[in-house]
Coordinates of C-alpha atoms and ligand atoms in Angstrom, one line a residue:
X1 CA -28.8 -4.3 -6.0
X2 CA -29.6 -8.0 -7.3
X3 CA -26.9 -9.9 -8.5
X4 CA -27.4 -13.5 -9.1
X5 CA -23.9 -14.9 -10.1
X6 CA -22.5 -16.9 -7.2
X7 CA -19.2 -18.3 -8.8
X8 CA -16.4 -15.9 -9.0
X9 CA -13.1 -16.3 -10.9
X10 CA -10.3 -13.9 -11.4
X11 CA -9.7 -12.8 -15.1
X12 CA -6.0 -13.6 -16.0
X13 CA -6.4 -12.7 -19.9
X14 CA -3.9 -10.5 -20.7
X15 CA -2.7 -9.1 -24.0
X16 CA 0.7 -9.6 -23.3
X17 CA 3.9 -7.8 -24.9
X18 CA 7.2 -8.9 -23.6
X19 CA 7.4 -6.7 -20.7
X20 CA 7.0 -7.8 -17.1
X21 CA 5.6 -5.3 -14.9
X22 CA 5.8 -5.0 -11.1
X23 CA 2.1 -4.0 -10.2
X24 CA 0.3 -5.2 -13.3
X25 CA -3.2 -5.0 -11.6
X26 CA -5.6 -7.7 -10.5
X27 CA -8.5 -8.1 -12.2
X28 CA -11.7 -10.1 -10.5
X29 CA -14.5 -11.3 -12.2
X30 CA -15.2 -9.4 -15.6
X31 CA -18.8 -10.6 -16.2
X32 CA -19.8 -9.5 -12.6
X33 CA -18.0 -6.0 -13.3
X34 CA -20.0 -5.8 -16.6
X35 CA -23.0 -6.5 -14.9
X36 CA -22.8 -3.9 -12.2
X37 CA -21.5 -1.2 -14.7
X38 CA -24.7 -1.9 -16.9
X39 CA -26.9 -0.9 -13.6
X40 CA -24.9 2.1 -13.0
X41 CA -25.6 3.4 -16.3
X42 CA -29.5 2.3 -15.8
X43 CA -29.6 4.3 -12.7
X44 CA -27.8 7.3 -13.9
X45 CA -25.8 7.6 -10.5
X46 CA -22.3 7.9 -10.9
X47 CA -20.8 9.4 -7.9
X48 CA -21.6 11.2 -4.4
X49 CA -22.3 8.3 -2.0
X50 CA -24.1 5.8 -4.6
X51 CA -25.6 2.4 -3.8
X52 CA -22.1 0.7 -5.2
X53 CA -20.2 2.5 -3.0
X54 CA -22.4 1.8 0.1
X55 CA -22.4 -1.9 -0.7
X56 CA -18.5 -1.9 -1.0
X57 CA -18.1 0.1 2.6
X58 CA -20.4 -2.5 4.0
X59 CA -18.5 -5.2 2.5
X60 CA -15.2 -3.8 3.7
X61 CA -16.3 -3.5 6.9
X62 CA -17.3 -6.7 7.4
X63 CA -14.1 -8.3 5.8
X64 CA -11.9 -6.2 7.9
X65 CA -14.1 -6.8 11.2
X66 CA -14.2 -3.0 11.6
X67 CA -16.7 -0.2 13.0
X68 CA -16.4 2.4 9.8
X69 CA -14.9 2.1 6.7
X70 CA -15.3 5.2 4.2
X71 CA -14.2 4.7 0.4
X72 CA -12.2 7.4 -1.0
X73 CA -10.7 8.4 -4.1
X74 CA -7.2 7.6 -3.3
X75 CA -5.1 6.8 -0.4
X76 CA -3.0 10.2 -0.6
X77 CA -6.2 12.2 -0.2
X78 CA -7.1 9.4 2.5
X79 CA -4.1 10.5 4.7
X80 CA -4.7 14.1 4.3
X81 CA -8.4 13.5 5.6
X82 CA -6.9 11.3 8.4
X83 CA -4.4 14.0 9.4
X84 CA -7.0 16.8 9.2
X85 CA -9.7 14.7 10.8
X86 CA -7.7 14.0 14.0
X87 CA -6.3 17.8 14.1
X88 CA -2.7 17.1 14.0
X89 CA -0.4 20.1 14.3
X90 CA 3.2 20.9 13.9
X91 CA 5.3 17.5 13.6
X92 CA 4.3 14.2 12.4
X93 CA 6.9 11.5 12.7
X94 CA 7.1 9.2 9.3
X95 CA 9.7 6.9 8.0
X96 CA 11.6 8.4 5.1
X97 CA 11.6 4.5 3.7
X98 CA 8.0 5.0 2.4
X99 CA 6.1 5.9 -1.3
X100 CA 6.5 9.8 -1.2
X101 CA 2.7 10.2 -0.3
X102 CA 3.2 9.4 3.3
X103 CA 5.2 12.6 3.6
X104 CA 3.5 14.8 1.0
X105 CA 0.0 14.3 2.5
X106 CA 1.7 15.7 6.0
X107 CA 3.4 18.4 3.7
X108 CA -0.1 19.5 2.3
X109 CA -1.8 19.7 5.5
X110 CA 0.6 22.2 6.8
X111 CA 2.3 19.8 9.1
X112 CA 6.4 18.8 9.1
X113 CA 7.3 15.3 8.5
X114 CA 9.9 14.2 10.5
X115 CA 11.9 11.1 9.3
X116 CA 12.4 8.2 11.2
X117 CA 14.6 5.2 10.2
X118 CA 13.3 1.9 9.6
X119 CA 13.9 -1.7 11.2
X120 CA 16.5 -3.5 9.3
X121 CA 14.7 -6.8 9.0
X122 CA 11.0 -6.2 8.1
X123 CA 11.4 -2.5 6.9
X124 CA 8.7 -0.8 9.1
X125 CA 9.4 2.4 11.2
X126 CA 11.6 1.7 14.2
X127 CA 10.1 2.4 17.7
X128 CA 13.3 3.7 19.0
X129 CA 13.9 5.9 16.2
X130 CA 10.6 7.7 16.6
X131 CA 11.1 8.0 20.5
X132 CA 14.1 10.0 19.6
X133 CA 12.4 12.4 17.5
X134 CA 9.3 13.2 19.6
X135 CA 9.4 17.0 20.8
X136 CA 6.6 19.0 22.2
X137 CA 5.6 19.9 18.5
X138 CA 5.0 16.3 17.7
X139 CA 1.5 15.5 17.1
X140 CA 1.2 12.2 15.6
X141 CA 3.2 9.0 14.7
X142 CA 2.5 7.7 11.2
X143 CA 3.3 3.9 10.7
X144 CA 3.6 2.4 7.2
X145 CA 2.9 -1.3 6.9
X146 CA 5.4 -1.3 4.3
X147 CA 4.9 -4.6 1.7
X148 CA 2.1 -5.6 3.9
X149 CA 4.5 -6.0 6.9
X150 CA 2.6 -4.8 9.7
X151 CA 4.4 -2.1 12.1
X152 CA 5.3 -2.9 15.7
X153 CA 2.0 -1.5 16.7
X154 CA 2.3 -2.3 20.4
X155 CA 5.2 -0.6 20.4
X156 CA 3.8 2.4 18.7
X157 CA 0.8 2.6 20.7
X158 CA 2.7 2.4 23.9
X159 CA 4.8 5.5 22.9
X160 CA 1.5 7.2 21.5
X161 CA 0.0 6.7 24.5
X162 CA 3.2 7.8 27.0
X163 CA 3.2 11.3 24.8
X164 CA -0.2 12.0 24.4
X165 CA 0.0 11.3 20.4
X166 CA -2.5 10.3 17.6
X167 CA -1.5 7.3 15.6
X168 CA -2.2 6.7 11.9
X169 CA -1.2 4.0 9.9
X170 CA -0.6 4.1 6.4
X171 CA -1.9 0.6 5.4
X172 CA -1.6 1.1 1.2
X173 CA 0.1 -2.3 1.3
X174 CA -1.5 -4.2 3.9
X175 CA -5.3 -4.8 2.4
X176 CA -5.9 -8.2 3.4
X177 CA -3.0 -8.6 6.0
X178 CA -3.2 -9.0 9.5
X179 CA -1.3 -8.7 12.8
X180 CA -2.0 -10.4 16.4
X181 CA -5.4 -11.8 14.8
X182 CA -6.7 -8.7 13.7
X183 CA -7.1 -7.6 10.1
X184 CA -5.4 -4.5 9.7
X185 CA -7.7 -1.6 9.6
X186 CA -8.0 -1.9 13.2
X187 CA -4.8 -0.4 14.6
X188 CA -4.2 3.1 15.9
X189 CA -6.6 5.9 15.5
X190 CA -7.3 5.0 11.7
X191 CA -5.6 3.0 9.0
X192 CA -5.6 4.2 5.4
X193 CA -5.7 1.7 2.5
X194 CA -4.8 2.5 -1.1
X195 CA -6.6 0.8 -4.0
X196 CA -4.6 1.8 -6.7
X197 CA -4.5 -0.2 -9.8
X198 CA -1.1 -1.5 -8.5
X199 CA -2.3 -2.8 -5.3
X200 CA -3.3 -6.3 -4.3
X201 CA -7.1 -5.2 -4.2
X202 CA -7.8 -2.2 -6.5
X203 CA -10.5 -0.1 -7.9
X204 CA -8.6 1.3 -10.6
X205 CA -7.8 4.5 -8.4
X206 CA -9.1 4.4 -4.8
X207 CA -8.7 3.8 -1.2
X208 CA -10.3 3.6 2.2
X209 CA -10.2 4.6 5.8
X210 CA -10.8 2.3 8.6
X211 CA -11.5 3.3 12.0
X212 CA -13.5 2.2 15.1
X213 CA -13.6 5.7 16.5
X214 CA -17.1 6.8 16.4
X215 CA -16.0 10.4 16.7
X216 CA -13.4 10.4 14.1
X217 CA -15.6 8.7 11.9
X218 CA -18.6 11.3 12.0
X219 CA -15.8 13.8 11.2
X220 CA -14.4 11.7 8.2
X221 CA -18.1 11.5 6.7
X222 CA -18.2 15.1 6.5
X223 CA -14.9 16.4 5.3
X224 CA -14.8 13.5 2.3
X225 CA -17.7 15.5 1.1
X226 CA -16.5 19.2 1.2
X227 CA -18.1 19.5 4.8
X228 CA -21.5 19.1 4.0
X229 CA -24.0 18.1 6.7
X230 CA -26.9 18.7 4.4
X231 CA -28.0 20.2 1.2
X232 CA -26.8 23.5 2.0
X233 CA -25.0 23.5 5.2
X234 CA -21.2 23.4 5.3
X235 CA -20.0 22.7 8.8
X236 CA -16.3 21.9 8.5
X237 CA -13.4 22.4 6.0
X238 CA -13.7 19.6 3.7
X239 CA -12.5 18.4 0.6
X240 CA -13.6 16.2 -2.6
X241 CA -12.6 12.8 -1.7
X242 CA -15.3 10.7 -2.9
X243 CA -15.0 7.2 -4.7
X244 CA -17.0 7.2 -8.1
X245 CA -19.4 4.1 -8.4
X246 CA -17.6 2.7 -11.4
X247 CA -14.4 2.3 -9.6
X248 CA -16.4 0.5 -6.2
X249 CA -17.8 -1.8 -8.8
X250 CA -14.3 -2.8 -9.7
X251 CA -13.4 -3.2 -6.1
X252 CA -16.8 -5.5 -5.8
X253 CA -15.6 -7.7 -8.6
X254 CA -12.5 -8.4 -6.9
X255 CA -13.7 -9.2 -3.4
X256 CA -15.2 -12.4 -3.8
X257 CA -12.0 -13.4 -5.8
X258 CA -9.4 -12.4 -2.8
X259 CA -8.8 -16.1 -1.7
X260 CA -7.7 -16.8 -5.4
X261 CA -5.6 -13.6 -5.7
X262 CA -3.9 -14.3 -2.3
X263 CA -3.1 -18.0 -3.3
X264 CA -1.6 -16.8 -6.7
X265 CA 0.8 -14.5 -4.9
X266 CA 1.9 -16.9 -2.1
X267 CA 2.5 -19.3 -5.0
X268 CA 4.5 -16.8 -6.8
X269 CA 6.6 -16.1 -3.7
X270 CA 7.1 -19.8 -3.0
X271 CA 8.5 -20.0 -6.5
X272 CA 10.7 -17.0 -6.1
X273 CA 11.8 -18.5 -2.8
X274 CA 12.9 -21.8 -4.5
X275 CA 14.5 -20.0 -7.5
X276 CA 16.6 -17.8 -5.3
X277 CA 17.4 -20.0 -2.2
X278 CA 21.3 -19.9 -1.5
X279 CA 22.6 -16.9 -3.5
X280 CA 25.3 -15.3 -2.0
X281 CA 24.5 -11.5 -1.2
X282 CA 20.6 -11.9 -2.2
X283 CA 18.1 -11.8 0.9
X284 CA 14.6 -12.0 -0.1
X285 CA 12.0 -10.6 2.3
X286 CA 10.0 -13.1 4.1
X287 CA 6.5 -12.7 5.8
X288 CA 5.5 -13.7 9.2
X289 CA 3.5 -17.0 8.3
X290 CA 1.6 -16.9 11.5
X291 CA -0.4 -13.9 10.1
X292 CA -2.1 -13.6 6.8
X293 CA -0.6 -11.3 4.1
X294 CA -1.1 -10.5 0.7
X295 CA 2.2 -11.8 -0.5
X296 CA 1.7 -8.5 -3.2
X297 CA 5.7 -7.7 -2.8
X298 CA 8.6 -9.8 -3.8
X299 CA 11.4 -7.7 -2.6
X300 CA 15.0 -8.6 -2.5
X301 CA 18.0 -6.9 -0.9
X302 CA 21.5 -7.1 -3.0
X303 CA 24.7 -6.8 -0.9
X304 CA 27.0 -5.9 -3.8
X305 CA 30.1 -7.1 -2.0
X306 CA 28.9 -10.5 -1.9
X307 CA 26.4 -10.6 -4.6
X308 CA 29.4 -9.2 -6.7
X309 CA 26.9 -7.1 -9.0
X310 CA 25.5 -3.9 -7.8
X311 CA 21.8 -3.4 -7.4
X312 CA 21.8 -0.9 -9.7
X313 CA 23.3 -3.0 -12.5
X314 CA 21.3 -6.0 -11.6
X315 CA 18.3 -3.7 -12.1
X316 CA 19.8 -2.3 -15.6
X317 CA 20.0 -6.4 -16.6
X318 CA 16.5 -7.0 -15.9
X319 CA 15.2 -3.9 -17.7
X320 CA 17.5 -5.0 -20.5
X321 CA 15.2 -8.1 -20.7
X322 CA 12.1 -6.1 -20.6
X323 CA 11.6 -6.9 -16.6
X324 CA 10.6 -3.7 -15.1
X325 CA 11.8 -4.4 -11.7
X326 CA 11.6 -1.2 -9.2
X327 CA 13.7 0.3 -6.8
X328 CA 11.0 0.9 -4.3
X329 CA 11.8 3.4 -2.3
X330 CA 14.7 4.9 -3.5
X331 CA 16.3 7.5 -2.7
X332 CA 14.1 7.7 0.5
X333 CA 11.5 10.7 1.1
X334 CA 14.5 12.7 2.7
X335 CA 16.6 12.8 -0.5
X336 CA 13.3 14.2 -2.5
X337 CA 11.9 17.6 -2.6
X338 CA 10.7 19.5 -1.1
X339 CA 12.2 17.7 1.8
X340 CA 16.0 17.3 0.7
X341 CA 16.1 21.3 0.3
X342 CA 15.1 22.0 3.9
X343 CA 17.9 22.1 6.3
X344 CA 16.2 20.2 8.9
X345 CA 16.3 17.2 6.9
X346 CA 19.9 17.4 5.8
X347 CA 22.6 15.5 7.4
X348 CA 19.8 13.1 8.8
X349 CA 21.4 9.7 10.1
X350 CA 19.0 7.1 8.9
X351 CA 21.4 4.1 8.6
X352 CA 18.9 1.5 7.7
X353 CA 17.3 3.7 5.3
X354 CA 20.3 4.4 3.3
X355 CA 21.2 1.0 3.4
X356 CA 17.6 -0.5 2.1
X357 CA 17.6 2.5 -0.7
X358 CA 20.9 1.2 -2.1
X359 CA 19.8 -2.7 -2.0
X360 CA 16.2 -3.3 -2.6
X361 CA 14.6 -4.1 -5.5
X362 CA 10.8 -5.2 -6.3
X363 CA 10.0 -8.1 -8.5
X364 CA 7.0 -8.5 -10.7
X365 CA 4.3 -10.7 -8.9
X366 CA 0.5 -10.8 -9.4
X367 CA -2.0 -12.7 -11.5
X368 CA -0.4 -11.8 -14.6
X369 CA 2.6 -13.3 -13.9
X370 CA 3.1 -17.1 -14.3
X371 CA 5.6 -19.7 -13.2
X372 CA 7.4 -19.1 -16.7
X373 CA 7.8 -15.3 -16.0
X374 CA 9.3 -16.0 -12.7
X375 CA 11.8 -18.6 -14.2
X376 CA 12.7 -15.8 -16.6
X377 CA 13.3 -13.0 -14.1
X378 CA 15.3 -15.6 -11.8
X379 CA 17.4 -16.8 -14.6
X380 CA 18.8 -13.0 -15.2
X381 CA 19.4 -12.7 -11.6
X382 CA 21.0 -16.0 -11.7
X383 CA 23.0 -14.4 -14.4
X384 CA 22.5 -17.2 -17.1
Ligands
LIG401 N1 1.6 5.1 0.5 C1 2.4 4.0 0.0 C2 3.0 3.3 1.0 C3 2.3 3.8 -0.9 O1 2.8 2.9 -1.7 C4 1.4 4.6 -2.1 C5 1.1 4.6 -3.4 C6 0.5 5.7 -1.2 C7 0.7 5.7 0.1 C8 -0.7 6.2 -1.9 O2 -1.4 5.7 -2.5 P1 -2.6 6.4 -3.8 O3 -2.8 7.7 -3.5 O4 -1.8 5.8 -5.0 O5 -3.6 5.5 -3.5 C9 3.2 3.4 -7.9 C10 1.5 3.9 -7.7 O6 0.8 4.9 -8.6 C11 1.3 4.1 -6.1 O7 -0.2 3.9 -5.8 C12 1.9 3.1 -5.3 N2 2.0 3.5 -4.2 C13 3.5 3.1 -5.9 C14 4.3 2.2 -4.8 O8 3.6 2.6 -6.9 P2 4.8 4.7 -9.5 O9 4.9 6.1 -9.8 O10 5.7 3.6 -9.2 O11 3.6 4.0 -10.8 P3 4.1 3.4 -12.2 O12 3.2 4.0 -13.0 O13 5.5 3.5 -12.4 O14 3.5 2.0 -12.3 C15 4.1 0.9 -11.4 C16 4.1 -0.2 -12.4 O15 2.8 -0.9 -12.5 C17 4.7 0.2 -13.5 O16 5.8 -1.2 -13.9 C18 3.6 -0.3 -14.5 C19 2.7 -0.9 -13.8 N3 1.3 -0.6 -14.1 C20 0.8 0.5 -13.4 C21 -0.6 1.1 -13.9 C22 -1.1 2.2 -13.5 C23 0.3 -1.5 -14.9 O17 1.0 -2.5 -15.2 N4 -0.8 -1.1 -15.1 C24 -1.7 0.0 -14.3 O18 -2.7 0.1 -14.8 O19 3.6 4.8 -8.3

């Protein structure tokens, strides 16, 4: 593909109403995107492993420093593929404090999600909680790098080795994040990113599975395309997990802008920190500065007893001012269907999960949010 453009600028033109969203999409170089889309029309090749998807996959492999990376239509299907490709059976241990897709993907695959608690500070799955749930039916641990905060990968992978379990990471939030100087994408048996519109890096809808395991990659390549190993030969139970060319074009037009987007998010986070510092009963989740993070989530915890207003009342006040703050991930997967109606998920003692479900609010950030927006959000939080 010959694209001559060399400077890429993020597009920040938004036809704004007064509403501030958590997850307003980042847009990369619009002119480059248009150029790629023109070429897609000229070639009349819209999906099924086209050259734009191949270029995106190659660039993702290079960026992540990983051997294999498959673009897929979304992370939920990506997780289903990962669980299937690893031949998981029986029970998989997942956190309850996550987007419900982590658990649903397992349930769709005929697996039983078993809900673990999370770490009180960084909100990722708690290794002690995992260990207590391992039985002879357990086949995998699924960690979620929530808000881009990496899981305790060493403790998880030690446990997995000890008990002969697979490890999958739901890295939906963690594109462009690192741990121990390795990009997320290189941990566990495989990691699954989401490139949904609301994510740091988006392809409208989409995702990717990254792995350094050759055999697993071979199987993933087959099952993301119905199991075809040639024009008429189907060798495995596959599904349709393909990313269309136009989605990959969106990704290619954002990739050269990652540094600008990281910087914008980091700056937004710093502003929030400055505005919210010293408020009794409010904790802003921070990130480990030794590692790269995408700063995509501005997460606060409200302790009603000290903040003197409940989390839900604060959310209502923000919404009344057209600030669509979100209670992610209330009320926890174990309190959602089909899980909450299943006897095994009732009376779970997930103390940190319950606390966080009562306290967490996500605030708007990203390239569509500017300094005056942050000022507006923080004024509502401060109560003036
Ligand atoms: N694992 C984890 C940990 C996840 O967080 C997710 C997805 C997944 C797995 C599964 O990934 P995918 O299969 O989706 O690739 C949204 C997203 O739909 C979902 O992708 C995301 N997590 C989740 C955290 O957020 P909702 O139901 O909250 O979406 P919605 O429509 O309420 O939009 C969120 C906010 O973004 C709204 O305030 C509006 C704004 N928005 C949204 C879109 C789509 C925009 O401003 N523009 C847009 O185009 O789930």
